[in-house]
Structure formats: C-alpha cells, structure tokens
C-alpha cells in the first residue's frame, strides 16, 4: 500500500494497533477512575464527607481533585489527549455537584408544617371514620380491628416485612403504601407540604359534600350543556335548591348562592389562617362551557392525531346499590359486574361521560401540551428563547419536549406526596363507605354520627326513589381504588401538570375557534359563542374537570380534589425551582397565575 507523504497515518496494521493501544489506555484509565465495586462503595463513602460549605466556598475536598496527579487528573489528561476539546470537564462536573447540593439545601430548609388531622381515627374506636376498604369487616361493614391494626403497624414501623403481614379481606391488594416513602431527588419532600385537615365525619361540611355526591349520581345522564343558568332541567334546578339549603357547602357560588352555572364546577382548598381551609374558585372555571376545550380538541401527535371522542358508559351503569354487593367491595372482593359501553364513541357530553373519562383517563396533559402548540399558543413570555436572535429551545431546555419530561416526572412525584397524606396522615374514609353508614343508620338503626342535613336532603330521598337504596350509587363496579380518600391522587396529578403547562405557555392567549358538543348529536361539535376563553382559564378548568370528575364516579369528596390541586401546584413549583438552578440561559424565572389568582415567579 502506497502512503501519502503528507499523511500522518501509517499502515492499516499500524492504525489498528494504535487504536487498540488507545482502547487499552482508556480501559486502564477507566479502571483507575472507577475502581472495583468495593472501591466504588469506598468512593461513595468518601464523597459523603464533602460539606456543602466547602463546595460553595470553592474548596473541593474530592479525591478526584488531588494536586499530586490522582485518578481524576489522569482521566482529564486522557480526555484532553483523545478529545482535543477546550472544555473544562472538571468545572462542569463540579458545577453539577454544587447545583445538586444547593437544590437539596434549599428544599431541606423549607420548614416542616403542622399536619393536623380531623381527629376521626382517634375519636372512633371502631374506626368508622377511617378508610378500611380491602380489609375484613363484620356484617355491618365495620372493620375488624386486628386487620386495621396490622395496617397501622406497617405504616408506623415502615418495615417492608410488616406490609406483607397486613390482613386483607379479599383479593384486592392495597395500592402502593410504600410509594410515599421513596426519597425524591428533585422537588419538595411530602412532609413539607401542608394541606388543610379534611371535614370530620360528623360535620355539616362532610354532610354537604355527601349531598353533592348523591346529586352527582342522580344527574349522571344529564347533559353538561344543562349546567348553565338558563337551564330548564328539573333535576339541575332541584339540585341547586337542595345545595342552597345546606349550612356548610363550600363549592363555587355566584352572589353567595349555588346556581346551575356553578353546579359541580371545581374549587381549590389551600391552608388558610391557622389550619382552616381557604376556599377559592380558580380563574376561568366559571366562564363559558362546563367542559375544558382541552377535552374537546383533537390532539396532534407528529404525523398522527388522537381523537377527543371517547368510549362512554351507557345509562344505567350504577353499582353498589345493594348492601351485600357494597360489603363485598368493602372486604376487597368483586361484585362480578362490569360496565356496558356504548358501541359508538362520542364527545364527553354528560356527567357520566366525564366520570368515565376520569375513571380511566387518556393523554390528558401531554395532549394539552400538543394542542397548545398546534393552535399557535406563544411560549411563556419569560422563556429566554422568546427573546433570542440566534437560538431556539429543544427537548433539553425550554421547549415542549422539556415540558413533557417534567409532566411525567411531576405525575410520579406528586403521587408520592398525595399518597403520603393518604396513608401516613389522614386515612379518610371513601364516599362509598360513608354511604354505608347512612344506609345502616336508616335500615339497621345504628347510631353513627351522620349530620342530620344528609337525612333531610332531597338528594337522599330522590336516591331512594330512583335506585331503591340509601347507599351512594357508584359509576364504577370496583368503586374506589384501595387507598384512602384524602388527598385525591388523580386531582394531584391534574394540579402538578396544569401548573407546569401554565409555566411554559402564555396563559393569556385566547383559544381560537372554541367548540362545544352538539346537544343533538354528541359525535359532533359545534362552534361556541360567548366570552373569550383563555389558555389559563381552560387549563384551570381542565384540572378541576378531572378532579370533580372523580366525584361524578362516586369515589371522591370535593375536598379530596380541592386540596390535591393545591398540593400538585406546590409540587410543580418545587420542581421548577430545582430545575431553574441548573440552567445556563439568562432566565428570570417562570411567571404564571396560581389557582388562587395570585401571580408567582419561580
């Protein structure tokens, strides 16, 4: 083979030999750098000796920073020799370390708030105010205390073996009680998030939430288009009249009264003065149609699209209407029943439809991110690339791909926070269990402490005349998941995702060409005419639609979803706060409107 006299290469054999020699040198360097499995453990132990103070002061006591030519120096020399790039690897690695330490320090320094409960678990020795579904119960549906104690023992010791010794009453398993104990490497710790205590079993507020749920069951097959102030639907008008008689109903109102326009619309509960709840209606939730535009628009996904038409349950799919079926579900068994579906997909058009959507879900928040891009929504004005003359964002930072990664991360992290409240703080009974207490008081003459406003309501009377039961009719044959009610997990996911979406997009953008389902044919949509609908308002509506939709199914109290939305918002803010520490771009922070209408910059 003839050589080019200007070439710096030798023969193919020489080239191969040089390559093998370089590979061997890299392997040697890698072995010195990482060492054996034992030495990796040793490194982790030594790395634990770093103090945040020494890092922030710029004094790196790392074994990799030895001035005497340690492993790290050798690795850097190899990087320079073979990559020949003017990049300071050690500076980049050390910056990453400092950012992680700073994020951990910031999160650790957030005070741990009080976590008051409603006192029901201590108040009732038979645990009638506490969630016990999936455990064995007696003939009235009261939990067997040995089983309940096996649950609380595991939650107290947090020993993985004790969770395996929880006494179950049927085949359904408890959902992820150890999940909240996982330590998240980003975002706030669950113990640092305050939520207001839920209503107590005997309270008028709990009674008001129960009356609302009975009406949600009664109105399942009413079109959502009837939930407006010019309605002629007699059930809607009866529900409004009944709710206005309650002394402690906390849902949205107009001029201090429930109206058809406010009926079943969502709310958010923050911790107020002391530990009392502060009730708010998020901006946009009462505006225009009941249903968010993000549940009605086609989702563009690259070269494909996802239809907003859904599989809907037929009228009459109501479950747990007799006591033996109810008791079987409380014990963790099965009713043996299933939902009968309409063979033709259609838009979400009725209360039942939204309950079924919230039952199973879809690409809700990912879909919203794609819809926002397709309708021309500008990015949040604070996005650094909005002002750049030479750059745009990508999946790495400040584009929709970056947002979508946070949506998935946020969903996982907020469930840890929500389940921590469920298992380790409140353990509140589900609405279906409360319905059993109501039934027993009337039929079996028990003396459970149910507020009289439930028994005096038109909701309960009409439930008996319609379904021949005092139990709370459920839209799902399995009823609730096997974890406690407060806070709502699906609502927490809604809260974290919608907050992230508002941080990335311009929430003041007016949605072009909004639609509503055709009242005469819900397989079609027609144009909406009315006040403008903004991105921020429709995202708030999306979150509250999903939260209250779980109530349409019968499985969550209003307060479960309301508190969970605020919890999700706080988790999202903590993730954005940690993310911001690592950016290289000139960035003044994420600015958006919270559920309570206040503006915040993170």
XYZ file of N, CA, C and O in Angstrom, residues 336-479:
576
model
N -68.470 -8.834 40.563
C -68.700 -9.676 39.397
C -69.363 -8.948 38.249
O -69.707 -9.552 37.230
N -69.528 -7.634 38.389
C -70.196 -6.852 37.359
C -69.185 -6.052 36.545
O -68.043 -5.871 36.958
N -69.617 -5.575 35.407
C -68.748 -4.762 34.556
C -69.584 -3.695 33.861
O -70.811 -3.796 33.781
N -68.922 -2.682 33.348
C -69.596 -1.575 32.678
C -70.015 -2.000 31.271
O -69.260 -2.664 30.552
N -71.207 -1.608 30.878
C -71.668 -1.807 29.498
C -71.464 -0.487 28.750
O -71.954 0.564 29.174
N -70.752 -0.570 27.643
C -70.352 0.626 26.916
C -71.184 0.849 25.666
O -71.667 -0.094 25.026
N -71.328 2.114 25.300
C -71.939 2.491 24.037
C -70.995 2.044 22.915
O -69.792 2.332 22.968
N -71.480 1.342 21.904
C -70.576 0.874 20.834
C -70.020 2.005 19.982
O -69.045 1.794 19.251
N -70.603 3.195 20.079
C -70.149 4.317 19.264
C -69.484 5.360 20.146
O -70.071 5.835 21.115
N -68.241 5.708 19.834
C -67.532 6.742 20.590
C -68.155 8.108 20.352
O -68.706 8.379 19.280
N -68.068 8.987 21.355
C -68.593 10.337 21.213
C -67.835 11.284 22.128
O -67.006 10.861 22.939
N -68.116 12.553 21.978
C -67.503 13.557 22.844
C -68.061 13.433 24.261
O -69.165 12.911 24.479
N -67.295 13.907 25.218
C -67.779 13.986 26.589
C -68.955 14.957 26.601
O -68.798 16.143 26.317
N -70.153 14.448 26.928
C -71.343 15.281 26.815
C -72.221 15.255 28.057
O -73.070 16.118 28.218
N -72.049 14.268 28.932
C -72.880 14.138 30.125
C -72.012 14.056 31.370
O -70.789 13.858 31.295
N -72.645 14.154 32.513
C -71.948 13.987 33.783
C -71.312 12.594 33.841
O -70.161 12.437 34.272
N -72.036 11.585 33.388
C -71.487 10.211 33.389
C -70.263 10.114 32.481
O -69.282 9.434 32.826
N -70.310 10.778 31.341
C -69.176 10.722 30.409
C -67.899 11.242 31.068
O -66.828 10.634 30.941
N -68.004 12.379 31.740
C -66.813 12.929 32.393
C -66.343 12.009 33.513
O -65.131 11.838 33.714
N -67.290 11.392 34.227
C -66.897 10.423 35.242
C -66.156 9.243 34.654
O -65.175 8.761 35.225
N -66.576 8.785 33.487
C -65.889 7.662 32.847
C -64.528 8.073 32.326
O -63.555 7.309 32.396
N -64.421 9.308 31.787
C -63.108 9.782 31.356
C -62.156 9.847 32.546
O -60.999 9.417 32.454
N -62.627 10.374 33.676
C -61.777 10.463 34.864
C -61.499 9.091 35.463
O -60.532 8.930 36.213
N -62.310 8.104 35.139
C -62.102 6.729 35.613
C -60.830 6.134 35.025
O -59.998 5.564 35.729
N -60.675 6.303 33.724
C -59.565 5.659 33.005
C -58.569 6.684 32.484
O -57.361 6.461 32.489
N -59.059 7.818 32.018
C -58.166 8.870 31.559
C -57.692 8.672 30.131
O -58.163 7.814 29.395
N -56.756 9.498 29.754
C -56.183 9.467 28.417
C -54.927 10.316 28.412
O -54.393 10.645 29.475
N -54.455 10.705 27.243
C -53.238 11.537 27.178
C -53.554 12.993 27.528
O -53.251 13.925 26.772
N -54.153 13.194 28.689
C -54.776 14.477 29.027
C -53.806 15.646 28.986
O -54.038 16.647 28.293
N -52.721 15.567 29.720
C -51.833 16.726 29.889
C -50.755 16.745 28.811
O -50.394 17.823 28.334
N -50.280 15.581 28.418
C -49.441 15.515 27.218
C -50.230 16.060 26.034
O -49.724 16.845 25.226
N -51.493 15.647 25.937
C -52.347 16.124 24.869
C -52.505 17.629 24.896
O -52.461 18.298 23.859
N -52.687 18.199 26.099
C -52.824 19.648 26.208
C -51.572 20.354 25.712
O -51.657 21.401 25.040
N -50.394 19.808 26.018
C -49.150 20.438 25.554
C -49.066 20.442 24.035
O -48.571 21.404 23.428
N -49.566 19.382 23.402
C -49.527 19.297 21.936
C -50.589 20.193 21.312
O -50.355 20.824 20.269
N -51.760 20.260 21.941
C -52.811 21.148 21.447
C -52.344 22.601 21.505
O -52.550 23.380 20.566
N -51.715 22.980 22.607
C -51.260 24.359 22.765
C -50.316 24.769 21.643
O -50.377 25.895 21.130
N -49.428 23.851 21.265
C -48.533 24.148 20.150
C -49.273 24.248 18.830
O -48.984 25.119 17.999
N -50.278 23.400 18.646
C -50.960 23.353 17.346
C -51.870 24.545 17.112
O -52.141 24.893 15.962
N -52.357 25.191 18.173
C -53.257 26.338 17.990
C -52.490 27.656 18.025
O -53.088 28.733 18.050
N -51.174 27.576 18.048
C -50.352 28.780 17.958
C -50.143 29.504 19.266
O -49.813 30.699 19.264
N -50.279 28.814 20.379
C -50.083 29.462 21.673
C -48.631 29.886 21.833
O -47.728 29.056 21.702
N -48.363 31.141 22.126
C -46.966 31.556 22.354
C -46.419 30.895 23.614
O -47.164 30.533 24.533
N -45.107 30.748 23.647
C -44.463 30.304 24.876
C -44.596 31.386 25.940
O -44.863 32.556 25.640
N -44.433 30.987 27.183
C -44.458 31.952 28.277
C -43.500 33.106 27.953
O -42.363 32.863 27.541
N -43.926 34.350 28.102
C -43.041 35.480 27.754
C -41.702 35.466 28.471
O -40.733 36.075 27.987
N -41.602 34.777 29.599
C -40.338 34.707 30.308
C -39.353 33.707 29.745
O -38.193 33.650 30.187
N -39.788 32.889 28.781
C -38.901 31.902 28.170
C -37.712 32.624 27.523
O -37.895 33.521 26.700
N -36.466 32.279 27.874
C -35.307 33.029 27.358
C -35.168 32.969 25.845
O -34.593 33.889 25.240
N -35.711 31.936 25.201
C -35.552 31.833 23.756
C -36.573 32.661 22.996
O -36.453 32.843 21.783
N -37.592 33.167 23.691
C -38.522 34.093 23.046
C -37.784 35.341 22.583
O -38.100 35.934 21.550
N -36.753 35.737 23.331
C -36.007 36.965 23.020
C -34.723 36.709 22.237
O -34.041 37.659 21.850
N -34.369 35.460 22.032
C -33.084 35.170 21.388
C -33.145 35.398 19.884
O -34.116 35.028 19.226
N -32.087 36.008 19.339
C -31.985 36.223 17.890
C -31.352 35.056 17.162
O -31.422 34.969 15.933
N -30.721 34.132 17.915
C -29.922 33.094 17.256
C -30.276 31.676 17.685
O -29.750 30.721 17.122
N -31.161 31.498 18.700
C -31.370 30.172 19.266
C -32.854 29.895 19.479
O -33.664 30.808 19.631
N -33.163 28.616 19.524
C -34.474 28.156 19.975
C -34.250 27.037 20.993
O -33.156 26.462 21.082
N -35.268 26.739 21.768
C -35.157 25.655 22.740
C -35.326 24.291 22.089
O -35.620 24.175 20.892
N -35.148 23.239 22.895
C -35.322 21.872 22.408
C -35.772 21.007 23.579
O -36.137 21.512 24.640
N -35.687 19.700 23.394
C -36.031 18.794 24.488
C -35.134 19.012 25.701
O -35.495 18.608 26.813
N -33.969 19.629 25.503
C -33.055 19.850 26.621
C -33.583 20.921 27.558
O -33.667 20.722 28.774
N -33.925 22.097 27.003
C -34.458 23.174 27.835
C -35.450 24.019 27.058
O -35.264 24.293 25.879
N -36.527 24.423 27.745
C -37.433 25.493 27.348
C -38.220 25.247 26.073
O -38.661 26.201 25.439
N -38.409 24.010 25.685
C -39.317 23.698 24.589
C -40.305 22.641 25.069
O -40.225 22.152 26.196
N -41.234 22.264 24.198
C -42.318 21.371 24.621
C -41.776 20.009 25.074
O -42.309 19.402 26.007
N -40.705 19.537 24.445
C -40.123 18.268 24.867
C -39.619 18.311 26.303
O -39.761 17.349 27.061
N -39.025 19.433 26.680
C -38.580 19.631 28.062
C -39.786 19.625 28.995
O -39.784 18.969 30.047
N -40.839 20.339 28.630
C -42.062 20.355 29.424
C -42.631 18.954 29.595
O -43.022 18.553 30.705
N -42.680 18.190 28.512
C -43.282 16.858 28.579
C -42.510 15.927 29.506
O -43.107 15.077 30.186
N -41.202 16.088 29.572
C -40.421 15.298 30.532
C -40.820 15.656 31.957
O -40.940 14.783 32.829
N -41.046 16.945 32.207
C -41.457 17.379 33.545
C -42.862 16.904 33.878
O -43.170 16.617 35.045
N -43.740 16.827 32.864
C -45.092 16.337 33.116
C -45.059 14.912 33.660
O -45.751 14.574 34.636
N -44.263 14.062 33.045
C -44.154 12.677 33.511
C -43.504 12.606 34.891
O -43.952 11.850 35.761
N -42.444 13.374 35.070
C -41.771 13.390 36.367
C -42.720 13.906 37.447
O -42.833 13.323 38.528
N -43.423 14.994 37.146
C -44.324 15.575 38.118
C -45.421 14.621 38.535
O -45.803 14.566 39.712
N -45.944 13.839 37.590
C -47.013 12.892 37.923
C -46.544 11.868 38.943
O -47.286 11.512 39.864
N -45.334 11.389 38.793
C -44.790 10.424 39.751
C -44.541 11.065 41.111
O -44.927 10.520 42.152
N -43.916 12.236 41.100
C -43.534 12.851 42.369
C -44.748 13.335 43.155
O -44.761 13.282 44.391
N -45.789 13.791 42.461
C -46.953 14.278 43.192
C -47.756 13.124 43.777
O -48.412 13.287 44.822
N -47.710 11.955 43.151
C -48.392 10.801 43.747
C -47.695 10.392 45.044
O -48.352 10.000 46.025
N -46.384 10.509 45.089
C -45.696 10.243 46.360
C -46.209 11.183 47.449
O -46.451 10.766 48.591
N -46.386 12.453 47.085
C -46.855 13.434 48.065
C -48.314 13.186 48.453
O -48.682 13.277 49.627
N -49.151 12.882 47.470
C -50.570 12.640 47.752
C -50.759 11.382 48.592
O -51.535 11.374 49.562
N -50.054 10.319 48.224
C -50.201 9.062 48.969
C -49.631 9.179 50.386
O -50.053 8.459 51.288
N -48.667 10.070 50.575
C -48.158 10.282 51.933
C -49.278 10.817 52.820
O -49.440 10.385 53.963
N -50.064 11.749 52.287
C -51.213 12.242 53.042
C -52.242 11.130 53.255
O -52.821 11.003 54.350
N -52.461 10.311 52.234
C -53.450 9.243 52.326
C -53.111 8.222 53.413
O -53.963 7.863 54.239
N -51.884 7.748 53.381
C -51.505 6.634 54.257
C -50.940 7.078 55.601
O -51.217 6.447 56.627
N -50.146 8.134 55.589
C -49.351 8.436 56.774
C -49.876 9.606 57.601
O -49.319 9.900 58.653
N -50.955 10.248 57.130
C -51.522 11.356 57.894
C -53.009 11.154 58.160
O -53.442 11.091 59.316
N -53.828 10.991 57.109
C -55.269 11.160 57.292
C -56.084 9.853 57.307
O -56.978 9.701 58.131
N -55.879 8.979 56.355
C -56.609 7.703 56.290
C -58.134 7.918 56.352
O -58.843 7.293 57.145
N -58.648 8.777 55.486
C -60.048 9.181 55.491
C -60.903 8.207 54.677
O -60.515 7.761 53.602
N -62.095 7.933 55.194
C -62.995 7.003 54.512
C -63.451 7.565 53.168
O -63.581 8.768 52.981
N -63.729 6.644 52.253
C -64.230 6.998 50.926
C -65.737 7.278 50.988
O -66.433 6.820 51.894
N -66.253 8.022 49.995
C -67.695 8.290 49.973
C -68.555 7.037 49.999
O -69.624 7.033 50.621
N -68.122 5.971 49.322
C -68.943 4.749 49.314
C -69.100 4.183 50.721
O -70.154 3.639 51.073
N -68.032 4.316 51.554
C -68.112 3.830 52.933
C -69.055 4.709 53.757
O -69.811 4.210 54.606
N -69.029 6.001 53.513
C -69.958 6.920 54.184
C -71.398 6.552 53.815
O -72.297 6.564 54.668
N -71.634 6.214 52.555
C -72.960 5.766 52.139
C -73.415 4.546 52.919
O -74.611 4.401 53.219
N -72.478 3.662 53.263
C -72.822 2.504 54.082
C -73.260 2.896 55.485
O -74.172 2.288 56.066
N -72.632 3.933 56.045
C -73.027 4.417 57.368
C -74.436 5.017 57.313
O -75.251 4.810 58.228
N -74.725 5.775 56.249
C -76.064 6.343 56.068
C -77.096 5.217 55.974
O -78.155 5.249 56.631
N -76.811 4.227 55.160
C -77.708 3.074 54.990
C -77.958 2.375 56.331
O -79.108 2.083 56.686
N -76.904 2.122 57.088
C -77.054 1.408 58.359
C -77.874 2.201 59.367
O -78.648 1.622 60.142
N -77.696 3.510 59.365
C -78.492 4.317 60.292
C -79.986 4.206 60.004
O -80.806 4.166 60.926
N -80.343 4.149 58.722
C -81.758 4.095 58.355
C -82.304 2.678 58.430
O -83.389 2.441 58.983
N -81.573 1.721 57.890
C -82.078 0.350 57.754
C -81.796 -0.481 59.000
O -82.684 -1.201 59.497
N -80.597 -0.400 59.530
C -80.201 -1.241 60.671
C -80.228 -0.501 62.000
O -79.819 -1.050 63.025
N -80.713 0.747 61.974
C -80.929 1.541 63.189
C -79.656 1.718 64.022
O -79.708 1.769 65.253
N -78.523 1.821 63.334
C -77.285 2.153 64.044
C -77.323 3.627 64.420
O -78.192 4.378 63.960
N -76.394 4.042 65.225
C -76.347 5.435 65.687
C -75.037 6.102 65.266
O -74.389 6.779 66.050
N -74.657 5.882 64.022
C -73.435 6.504 63.535
C -73.624 8.025 63.466
O -74.721 8.507 63.148
N -72.570 8.786 63.739
C -72.701 10.254 63.855
C -72.737 10.967 62.496
O -71.793 11.660 62.108
N -73.828 10.788 61.780
C -74.014 11.449 60.492
C -74.852 12.703 60.702
O -75.908 12.658 61.340
N -74.392 13.824 60.149
C -75.109 15.078 60.317
C -76.517 14.976 59.717
O -76.717 14.412 58.635
N -77.483 15.553 60.399
C -78.891 15.420 60.014
C -79.202 16.033 58.651
O -80.222 15.686 58.041
N -78.343 16.938 58.156
C -78.630 17.564 56.863
C -78.635 16.547 55.723
O -79.285 16.774 54.699
N -77.929 15.443 55.877
C -77.986 14.384 54.868
C -79.375 13.764 54.849
O -80.002 13.599 53.793
N -79.901 13.412 56.023
C -81.188 12.726 56.100
C -82.352 13.629 55.705
O -83.391 13.145 55.260
N -82.160 14.947 55.833
C -83.211 15.893 55.474
C -83.123 16.362 54.021
O -83.947 17.175 53.595
N -82.164 15.862 53.283
C -81.940 16.350 51.924
C -82.865 15.695 50.908
O -83.289 14.542 51.066
N -83.171 16.453 49.847
C -83.882 15.886 48.718
C -83.003 14.887 47.967
O -83.520 13.960 47.337
N -81.705 15.061 48.038
C -80.787 14.146 47.341
C -80.969 12.717 47.831
O -81.059 11.779 47.022
N -81.015 12.529 49.137
C -81.165 11.174 49.678
C -82.544 10.615 49.365
O -82.683 9.434 48.999
N -83.570 11.448 49.490
C -84.925 10.987 49.192
C -85.051 10.559 47.737
O -85.633 9.504 47.426
N -84.485 11.357 46.820
C -84.578 11.010 45.414
C -83.707 9.810 45.055
O -84.028 9.050 44.143
N -82.592 9.643 45.766
C -81.771 8.447 45.538
C -82.556 7.194 45.872
O -82.528 6.200 45.127
N -83.282 7.223 46.974
C -84.074 6.042 47.343
C -85.191 5.797 46.327
O -85.427 4.649 45.913
N -85.855 6.865 45.887
C -86.956 6.674 44.936
C -86.455 6.246 43.560
O -87.158 5.555 42.825
N -85.226 6.635 43.222
C -84.672 6.290 41.910
C -83.975 4.938 41.910
O -84.156 4.120 40.993
N -83.158 4.671 42.947
C -82.314 3.469 42.965
C -82.755 2.437 44.012
O -82.157 1.367 44.095
N -83.738 2.800 44.846
C -84.210 1.924 45.917
C -83.097 1.564 46.899
O -82.966 0.427 47.350
N -82.256 2.543 47.216
C -81.182 2.323 48.189
C -80.818 3.657 48.823
O -81.078 4.726 48.253
N -80.228 3.566 50.004
C -79.647 4.744 50.651
C -78.126 4.753 50.516
O -77.473 5.691 50.961
N -77.586 3.691 49.915
C -76.166 3.679 49.597
C -75.881 4.712 48.513
O -76.781 5.104 47.761
N -74.627 5.135 48.395
C -74.236 6.086 47.359
C -73.955 5.324 46.064
O -72.972 4.571 45.988
N -74.779 5.470 45.032
C -74.559 4.737 43.779
C -73.201 5.084 43.159
O -72.833 6.252 43.063
N -72.506 4.049 42.743
C -71.184 4.210 42.149
C -71.239 4.005 40.639
O -72.014 3.180 40.149
N -70.402 4.729 39.897
C -70.349 4.574 38.445
C -69.372 3.490 38.014
O -69.366 3.092 36.846
N -68.535 3.014 38.949
C -67.525 2.012 38.633
C -67.829 0.739 39.429
O -68.070 0.815 40.639
N -67.801 -0.429 38.792
C -68.155 -1.656 39.513
C -67.209 -1.995 40.657
O -67.628 -2.616 41.641
N -65.945 -1.592 40.549
C -64.979 -1.841 41.625
C -65.006 -0.747 42.673
O -64.324 -0.843 43.702
N -65.796 0.325 42.405
C -65.863 1.511 43.263
C -64.477 2.150 43.366
O -63.783 2.286 42.366
